[in-house]
CSV table of C-alpha atoms in Angstrom, one decimal:
chain,number,residue,atom,x,y,z
A,1355,UNK,CA,73.6,215.0,-25.2
A,1356,UNK,CA,70.2,216.8,-25.2
A,1357,UNK,CA,68.5,216.9,-28.6
A,1358,UNK,CA,70.5,214.0,-29.8
A,1359,UNK,CA,67.8,211.4,-29.4
A,1360,UNK,CA,65.0,213.4,-31.1
A,1361,UNK,CA,67.3,213.8,-34.1
A,1362,UNK,CA,68.3,210.1,-34.2
A,1363,UNK,CA,64.6,209.0,-33.9
A,1364,UNK,CA,63.5,211.4,-36.6
A,1365,UNK,CA,66.3,210.4,-39.0
A,1366,UNK,CA,65.8,206.7,-38.3
A,1367,UNK,CA,62.2,207.2,-39.1
A,1368,UNK,CA,63.2,208.5,-42.6
A,1369,UNK,CA,65.2,205.3,-43.1
A,1370,UNK,CA,68.7,206.5,-42.0
A,1371,UNK,CA,70.5,203.3,-41.1
A,1372,UNK,CA,73.3,205.0,-39.3
A,1373,UNK,CA,70.9,206.8,-37.0
A,1374,UNK,CA,69.1,203.6,-36.3
A,1375,UNK,CA,72.4,201.8,-35.6
A,1376,UNK,CA,73.3,204.5,-33.1
A,1377,UNK,CA,69.9,204.0,-31.3
A,1378,UNK,CA,70.4,200.2,-31.2
A,1379,UNK,CA,74.0,200.5,-29.9
A,1380,UNK,CA,72.8,202.8,-27.1
A,1381,UNK,CA,69.9,200.7,-25.9
A,1382,UNK,CA,70.7,197.2,-26.9
A,1383,UNK,CA,72.0,196.4,-23.4
A,1384,UNK,CA,68.9,197.8,-21.7
A,1385,UNK,CA,66.6,195.7,-23.8
A,1386,UNK,CA,68.7,192.6,-23.3
A,1387,UNK,CA,69.0,193.1,-19.5
A,1388,UNK,CA,65.2,193.6,-19.3
A,1389,UNK,CA,64.6,190.3,-21.0
A,1390,UNK,CA,67.2,188.6,-18.7
A,1391,UNK,CA,65.7,190.2,-15.7
A,1392,UNK,CA,62.5,188.4,-16.6
A,1393,UNK,CA,64.5,185.2,-16.5
A,1394,UNK,CA,64.1,184.4,-20.2
A,1395,UNK,CA,66.6,181.9,-21.6
A,1396,UNK,CA,68.9,183.1,-24.4
A,1397,UNK,CA,66.6,182.1,-27.3
A,1398,UNK,CA,63.5,183.7,-25.7
A,1399,UNK,CA,65.4,186.8,-24.7
A,1400,UNK,CA,66.5,187.1,-28.3
A,1401,UNK,CA,62.9,186.9,-29.5
A,1402,UNK,CA,61.8,189.4,-26.9
A,1403,UNK,CA,64.5,191.8,-28.0
A,1404,UNK,CA,63.7,191.4,-31.6
A,1405,UNK,CA,59.9,192.0,-31.0
A,1406,UNK,CA,60.9,195.2,-29.0
A,1407,UNK,CA,63.0,196.6,-31.8
A,1408,UNK,CA,60.3,195.8,-34.4
A,1409,UNK,CA,57.8,197.6,-32.2
A,1410,UNK,CA,60.1,200.6,-32.2
A,1411,UNK,CA,60.5,200.5,-36.0
A,1412,UNK,CA,56.7,200.5,-36.4
A,1413,UNK,CA,56.4,203.4,-34.0
A,1414,UNK,CA,59.3,205.6,-35.0
A,1415,UNK,CA,57.0,208.3,-36.4
A,1416,UNK,CA,54.9,208.5,-33.2
A,1417,UNK,CA,57.4,208.5,-30.3
A,1418,UNK,CA,56.0,211.4,-28.3
A,1419,UNK,CA,59.0,212.0,-26.1
A,1420,UNK,CA,62.2,210.8,-27.8
A,1421,UNK,CA,64.3,212.0,-24.8
A,1422,UNK,CA,62.7,209.2,-22.8
A,1423,UNK,CA,63.2,206.5,-25.5
A,1424,UNK,CA,65.0,204.3,-22.9
A,1425,UNK,CA,62.0,204.1,-20.7
A,1426,UNK,CA,59.7,203.5,-23.8
A,1427,UNK,CA,61.9,200.6,-24.8
A,1428,UNK,CA,62.1,199.1,-21.3
A,1429,UNK,CA,58.3,199.3,-21.0
A,1430,UNK,CA,57.9,197.7,-24.4
A,1431,UNK,CA,60.5,195.0,-23.7
A,1432,UNK,CA,58.7,194.1,-20.5
A,1433,UNK,CA,55.4,193.7,-22.3
A,1434,UNK,CA,57.1,191.5,-25.0
A,1435,UNK,CA,58.7,189.4,-22.2
A,1436,UNK,CA,55.3,188.9,-20.6
A,1437,UNK,CA,53.8,187.9,-24.0
A,1438,UNK,CA,56.6,185.3,-24.6
A,1439,UNK,CA,56.3,184.0,-21.0
A,1440,UNK,CA,52.5,183.6,-21.3
A,1441,UNK,CA,52.7,182.1,-24.7
A,1442,UNK,CA,54.3,179.2,-22.8
A,1443,UNK,CA,57.4,179.3,-24.9
A,1444,UNK,CA,59.4,179.9,-21.8
A,1445,UNK,CA,61.6,177.1,-20.7
A,1446,UNK,CA,62.8,177.4,-17.2
A,1447,UNK,CA,66.6,177.3,-17.4
A,1448,UNK,CA,68.7,176.5,-14.4
A,1449,UNK,CA,70.2,179.5,-12.7
A,1450,UNK,CA,73.7,178.9,-14.0
A,1451,UNK,CA,72.3,178.8,-17.6
A,1452,UNK,CA,70.3,182.0,-17.4
A,1453,UNK,CA,73.1,183.9,-15.8
A,1454,UNK,CA,76.0,182.6,-17.9
A,1455,UNK,CA,74.6,181.5,-21.2
A,1456,UNK,CA,76.9,183.0,-23.7
A,1457,UNK,CA,78.6,182.0,-26.9
A,1458,UNK,CA,81.9,183.7,-26.5
A,1459,UNK,CA,85.0,181.8,-25.6
A,1460,UNK,CA,86.3,184.7,-23.7
A,1461,UNK,CA,83.3,184.6,-21.4
A,1462,UNK,CA,83.8,181.0,-20.7
A,1463,UNK,CA,87.4,181.6,-19.7
A,1464,UNK,CA,86.4,184.5,-17.5
A,1465,UNK,CA,83.8,182.2,-16.0
A,1466,UNK,CA,86.3,179.6,-15.1
A,1467,UNK,CA,88.6,182.1,-13.5
A,1468,UNK,CA,86.0,183.5,-11.3
A,1469,UNK,CA,84.0,180.3,-10.8
A,1470,UNK,CA,84.7,179.8,-7.2
A,1471,UNK,CA,83.8,183.3,-6.1
A,1472,UNK,CA,80.8,183.4,-8.5
A,1473,UNK,CA,79.5,180.1,-7.2
A,1474,UNK,CA,79.1,181.6,-3.8
A,1475,UNK,CA,77.7,184.8,-5.3
A,1476,UNK,CA,75.0,182.9,-7.3
A,1477,UNK,CA,74.2,180.7,-4.4
A,1478,UNK,CA,73.4,183.8,-2.4
A,1479,UNK,CA,71.7,185.4,-5.4
A,1480,UNK,CA,69.5,182.4,-5.8
A,1481,UNK,CA,68.2,182.8,-2.3
A,1482,UNK,CA,67.0,186.3,-2.6
A,1483,UNK,CA,63.4,186.9,-3.8
A,1484,UNK,CA,62.8,187.0,-7.6
A,1485,UNK,CA,61.9,190.7,-7.5
A,1486,UNK,CA,65.3,191.4,-6.0
A,1487,UNK,CA,67.1,189.3,-8.5
A,1488,UNK,CA,65.4,191.2,-11.4
A,1489,UNK,CA,66.2,194.6,-9.9
A,1490,UNK,CA,69.8,193.8,-9.2
A,1491,UNK,CA,70.2,192.1,-12.7
A,1492,UNK,CA,69.3,195.5,-14.2
A,1493,UNK,CA,71.1,197.8,-11.7
A,1494,UNK,CA,74.3,195.8,-12.1
A,1495,UNK,CA,74.1,195.5,-15.9
A,1496,UNK,CA,77.3,196.3,-17.9
A,1497,UNK,CA,75.7,199.6,-18.8
A,1498,UNK,CA,73.5,200.5,-15.9
A,1499,UNK,CA,70.2,202.0,-16.9
A,1500,UNK,CA,68.6,205.0,-15.2
A,1501,UNK,CA,66.1,204.5,-12.3
A,1502,UNK,CA,63.3,205.6,-14.7
A,1503,UNK,CA,64.4,202.8,-17.1
A,1504,UNK,CA,64.7,200.2,-14.4
A,1505,UNK,CA,61.2,201.2,-13.2
A,1506,UNK,CA,59.8,200.8,-16.7
A,1507,UNK,CA,61.6,197.5,-17.2
A,1508,UNK,CA,60.1,196.1,-14.0
A,1509,UNK,CA,56.7,197.8,-14.0
A,1510,UNK,CA,57.2,199.4,-10.6
A,1511,UNK,CA,57.2,203.0,-9.5
A,1512,UNK,CA,60.5,205.0,-9.8
A,1513,UNK,CA,60.2,205.9,-6.1
A,1514,UNK,CA,60.4,202.2,-5.2
A,1515,UNK,CA,63.7,201.6,-6.9
A,1516,UNK,CA,66.1,203.2,-4.3
A,1517,UNK,CA,64.6,201.6,-1.2
A,1518,UNK,CA,64.2,198.2,-2.9
A,1519,UNK,CA,67.7,198.3,-4.2
A,1520,UNK,CA,69.1,199.0,-0.7
A,1521,UNK,CA,67.0,196.2,0.8
A,1522,UNK,CA,68.0,193.7,-1.8
A,1523,UNK,CA,71.7,194.5,-1.6
A,1524,UNK,CA,71.5,194.3,2.1
A,1525,UNK,CA,69.9,190.9,1.9
A,1526,UNK,CA,72.5,189.6,-0.6
A,1527,UNK,CA,75.3,190.9,1.5
A,1528,UNK,CA,74.1,189.2,4.6
A,1529,UNK,CA,73.8,185.9,2.8
A,1530,UNK,CA,77.3,186.3,1.5
A,1531,UNK,CA,78.6,187.1,5.0
A,1532,UNK,CA,76.8,184.0,6.3
A,1533,UNK,CA,78.5,181.8,3.7
A,1534,UNK,CA,81.9,183.3,4.7
A,1535,UNK,CA,81.1,182.6,8.4
A,1536,UNK,CA,80.2,179.0,7.5
A,1537,UNK,CA,83.5,178.5,5.8
A,1538,UNK,CA,85.5,179.5,8.9
B,560,UNK,CA,84.0,196.8,9.6
B,561,UNK,CA,83.1,198.9,6.5
B,562,UNK,CA,80.1,201.1,6.3
B,563,UNK,CA,77.1,199.4,4.6
B,564,UNK,CA,77.4,201.7,1.7
B,565,UNK,CA,80.9,200.6,1.0
B,566,UNK,CA,79.9,197.0,1.4
B,567,UNK,CA,77.1,197.5,-1.1
B,568,UNK,CA,79.6,198.9,-3.5
B,569,UNK,CA,81.7,195.8,-3.2
B,570,UNK,CA,78.7,193.5,-3.8
B,571,UNK,CA,77.6,195.6,-6.8
B,572,UNK,CA,81.1,195.4,-8.3
B,573,UNK,CA,81.1,191.6,-7.8
B,574,UNK,CA,77.7,191.3,-9.5
B,575,UNK,CA,78.7,193.6,-12.3
B,576,UNK,CA,81.8,191.6,-13.0
B,577,UNK,CA,79.9,188.4,-13.1
B,578,UNK,CA,77.1,189.8,-15.3
B,579,UNK,CA,79.6,191.1,-17.8
B,580,UNK,CA,79.6,187.6,-19.2
B,581,UNK,CA,76.0,188.1,-20.1
B,582,UNK,CA,76.3,191.1,-22.4
B,583,UNK,CA,73.9,191.4,-25.4
B,584,UNK,CA,75.0,188.7,-27.9
B,585,UNK,CA,76.3,190.2,-31.1
B,586,UNK,CA,73.7,188.4,-33.2
B,587,UNK,CA,70.9,190.0,-31.2
B,588,UNK,CA,72.3,193.5,-31.8
B,589,UNK,CA,72.8,192.7,-35.5
B,590,UNK,CA,69.2,191.5,-35.8
B,591,UNK,CA,68.0,194.7,-34.2
B,592,UNK,CA,70.0,196.8,-36.6
B,593,UNK,CA,68.5,194.9,-39.5
B,594,UNK,CA,65.0,195.5,-38.2
B,595,UNK,CA,64.9,198.9,-39.9
B,596,UNK,CA,64.4,197.2,-43.2
B,597,UNK,CA,60.9,196.4,-42.0
B,598,UNK,CA,60.0,200.0,-41.9
B,599,UNK,CA,56.6,200.7,-43.4
B,600,UNK,CA,57.0,202.6,-46.7
B,601,UNK,CA,53.7,202.6,-48.4
B,602,UNK,CA,51.3,201.2,-45.8
B,603,UNK,CA,49.2,202.3,-42.9
B,604,UNK,CA,49.9,200.7,-39.5
B,605,UNK,CA,47.1,198.5,-38.0
B,606,UNK,CA,47.9,198.8,-34.3
B,607,UNK,CA,47.6,195.9,-31.9
B,608,UNK,CA,44.3,196.4,-30.1
B,609,UNK,CA,44.3,193.3,-28.0
B,610,UNK,CA,46.1,190.1,-27.5
B,611,UNK,CA,44.4,187.5,-25.4
B,612,UNK,CA,47.8,186.1,-24.3
B,613,UNK,CA,48.2,189.3,-22.2
B,614,UNK,CA,44.8,188.9,-20.6
B,615,UNK,CA,44.7,187.9,-17.0
B,616,UNK,CA,42.1,185.2,-17.7
B,617,UNK,CA,42.3,183.8,-21.2
B,618,UNK,CA,39.0,183.0,-22.9
B,619,UNK,CA,38.2,179.3,-23.0
B,620,UNK,CA,37.1,177.7,-26.3
B,621,UNK,CA,34.8,174.8,-26.5
B,622,UNK,CA,36.4,171.7,-25.0
B,623,UNK,CA,38.4,173.9,-22.7
B,624,UNK,CA,41.3,174.6,-25.0
B,625,UNK,CA,42.7,178.1,-24.9
B,626,UNK,CA,42.5,180.0,-28.2
B,627,UNK,CA,44.7,183.0,-28.6
B,628,UNK,CA,42.9,185.9,-30.3
B,629,UNK,CA,44.6,189.0,-31.5
B,630,UNK,CA,43.0,192.1,-33.0
B,631,UNK,CA,44.4,195.1,-34.9
B,632,UNK,CA,42.9,198.3,-36.1
B,633,UNK,CA,43.7,200.9,-38.7
B,634,UNK,CA,41.0,203.6,-38.9
B,635,UNK,CA,37.8,201.9,-39.7
B,636,UNK,CA,39.4,198.6,-40.5
B,637,UNK,CA,39.5,195.9,-37.9
B,638,UNK,CA,41.5,192.7,-38.3
B,639,UNK,CA,40.7,189.8,-35.9
B,640,UNK,CA,42.9,186.7,-35.8
B,641,UNK,CA,42.8,183.4,-34.0
B,642,UNK,CA,46.0,181.5,-33.7
B,643,UNK,CA,45.7,177.7,-33.7
B,644,UNK,CA,49.0,175.9,-33.0
B,645,UNK,CA,49.3,172.3,-34.1
B,646,UNK,CA,52.8,171.2,-33.2
B,647,UNK,CA,55.1,173.5,-35.1
B,648,UNK,CA,52.4,174.5,-37.5
B,649,UNK,CA,50.2,177.6,-37.0
B,650,UNK,CA,46.8,178.1,-38.5
B,651,UNK,CA,45.5,181.7,-38.6
B,652,UNK,CA,41.8,182.2,-38.9
B,653,UNK,CA,41.0,185.8,-39.7
B,654,UNK,CA,38.1,188.2,-40.1
B,655,UNK,CA,38.2,191.6,-41.8
B,656,UNK,CA,35.7,194.2,-40.9
B,657,UNK,CA,34.1,195.9,-42.6
B,658,UNK,CA,33.8,192.8,-44.7
B,659,UNK,CA,36.1,193.0,-47.7
B,660,UNK,CA,37.7,190.7,-50.2
B,661,UNK,CA,41.4,191.4,-50.0
B,662,UNK,CA,44.8,189.8,-50.6
B,663,UNK,CA,46.5,189.1,-47.2
B,664,UNK,CA,50.2,188.4,-47.2
B,665,UNK,CA,52.0,187.1,-44.1
B,666,UNK,CA,55.5,188.4,-43.7
B,667,UNK,CA,57.9,186.6,-41.4
B,668,UNK,CA,61.1,188.1,-40.0
B,669,UNK,CA,63.0,184.9,-40.4
B,670,UNK,CA,62.2,184.3,-44.0
B,671,UNK,CA,61.9,186.2,-47.2
B,672,UNK,CA,59.2,183.8,-48.5
B,673,UNK,CA,55.8,185.1,-47.8
B,674,UNK,CA,52.5,183.2,-47.7
B,675,UNK,CA,49.3,184.8,-48.9
B,676,UNK,CA,45.6,184.2,-48.9
B,677,UNK,CA,42.4,185.9,-50.0
B,678,UNK,CA,39.5,186.8,-47.8
B,679,UNK,CA,36.1,185.5,-48.9
B,680,UNK,CA,32.8,187.3,-49.4
B,681,UNK,CA,32.3,187.3,-45.6
B,682,UNK,CA,35.7,188.8,-45.0
B,683,UNK,CA,37.1,185.6,-43.6
B,684,UNK,CA,40.5,184.1,-44.4
B,685,UNK,CA,42.6,181.2,-43.4
B,686,UNK,CA,46.4,180.8,-43.6
B,687,UNK,CA,48.6,177.9,-42.5
B,688,UNK,CA,52.3,178.5,-41.7
B,689,UNK,CA,54.8,175.6,-41.3
B,690,UNK,CA,56.3,177.2,-38.2
B,691,UNK,CA,55.9,179.9,-35.6
B,692,UNK,CA,58.0,183.1,-35.4
B,693,UNK,CA,57.4,186.8,-35.6
B,694,UNK,CA,54.9,187.8,-38.3
B,695,UNK,CA,52.8,190.6,-39.6
B,696,UNK,CA,49.9,190.8,-42.1
B,697,UNK,CA,49.9,193.0,-45.0
B,698,UNK,CA,46.4,193.7,-46.4
B,699,UNK,CA,46.5,195.1,-49.9
B,700,UNK,CA,43.6,197.1,-51.3
B,701,UNK,CA,42.9,196.0,-54.8
B,702,UNK,CA,41.2,199.3,-55.7
B,703,UNK,CA,42.3,202.7,-54.3
B,704,UNK,CA,43.7,203.5,-50.9
B,705,UNK,CA,46.9,202.5,-49.1
B,706,UNK,CA,47.8,199.0,-48.0
B,707,UNK,CA,47.6,198.2,-44.3
B,708,UNK,CA,50.3,196.4,-42.3
B,709,UNK,CA,49.6,195.1,-38.8
B,710,UNK,CA,52.0,195.4,-35.9
B,711,UNK,CA,54.4,192.4,-35.5
B,712,UNK,CA,53.3,189.6,-33.3
B,713,UNK,CA,55.1,186.4,-32.1
B,714,UNK,CA,53.0,183.4,-32.9
């Protein structure tokens, strides 16, 4: 809804917890996906997310274009991820961990049910280049961000998202097809 | 054979289903909601000017060890910090300019206990923390004028 974000930002800036909660609910997934797209493990991703939200709290009164808050948060989250990675706190988790780490029992159940199909998916996913993995990780997030937000999260131009997405999907699809062919 | 666009859709759906297991953990969203309590009420923000950890080539200290240096500014006031890790422990060596004797309080997002120090006649201060985490400095002016709080940094 146009005008909604400027109001929420301004109210949160005056200490309105409900307005702040609405902002967090709206963008929490984007911030988390950005951290995961940078291949941070669960603990580091949580740190990056918290730093990002604290950065927004300290800048609430100076957000110039609240309508584009998503892109601001994605850019900030990216910077916080790079900081954490370069601080050397990053542990390199195995692929399965970084994709699946979760504390909910439901998630574990779902994971068992789809394990076989997922295994071949992640095997193929693991073979595509890191840039592709990061982009698809964002584009296929539970609440898909806008291209502008994806560009901000990855530090690449908006114009590159469409072609890169197509190329990455094509590559992933070919690898999956190859696996299918090998099984026959 | 399906058109590539249709096939892409199927792959996207498959990825989306698999990624649903990696939604934002509830505790992360809760922590984000609680972050508003750290809103500055009575202090001026000292913005992050530089953080050597984001430099392409970090400066080398004597002996070849990399020292992380961070600086903040609020108007005329500049706060420079060096972060020296020693296992879990972090020692912060700071410099206020213009030189001033002030009380400096370190606030930590994970704990309500805060550690404080006082800058000396050369504006220097030293604070040791038992662990890392996300922190900011609050510099209180003993005379007139508002307090200054730095941006948060992970250390």
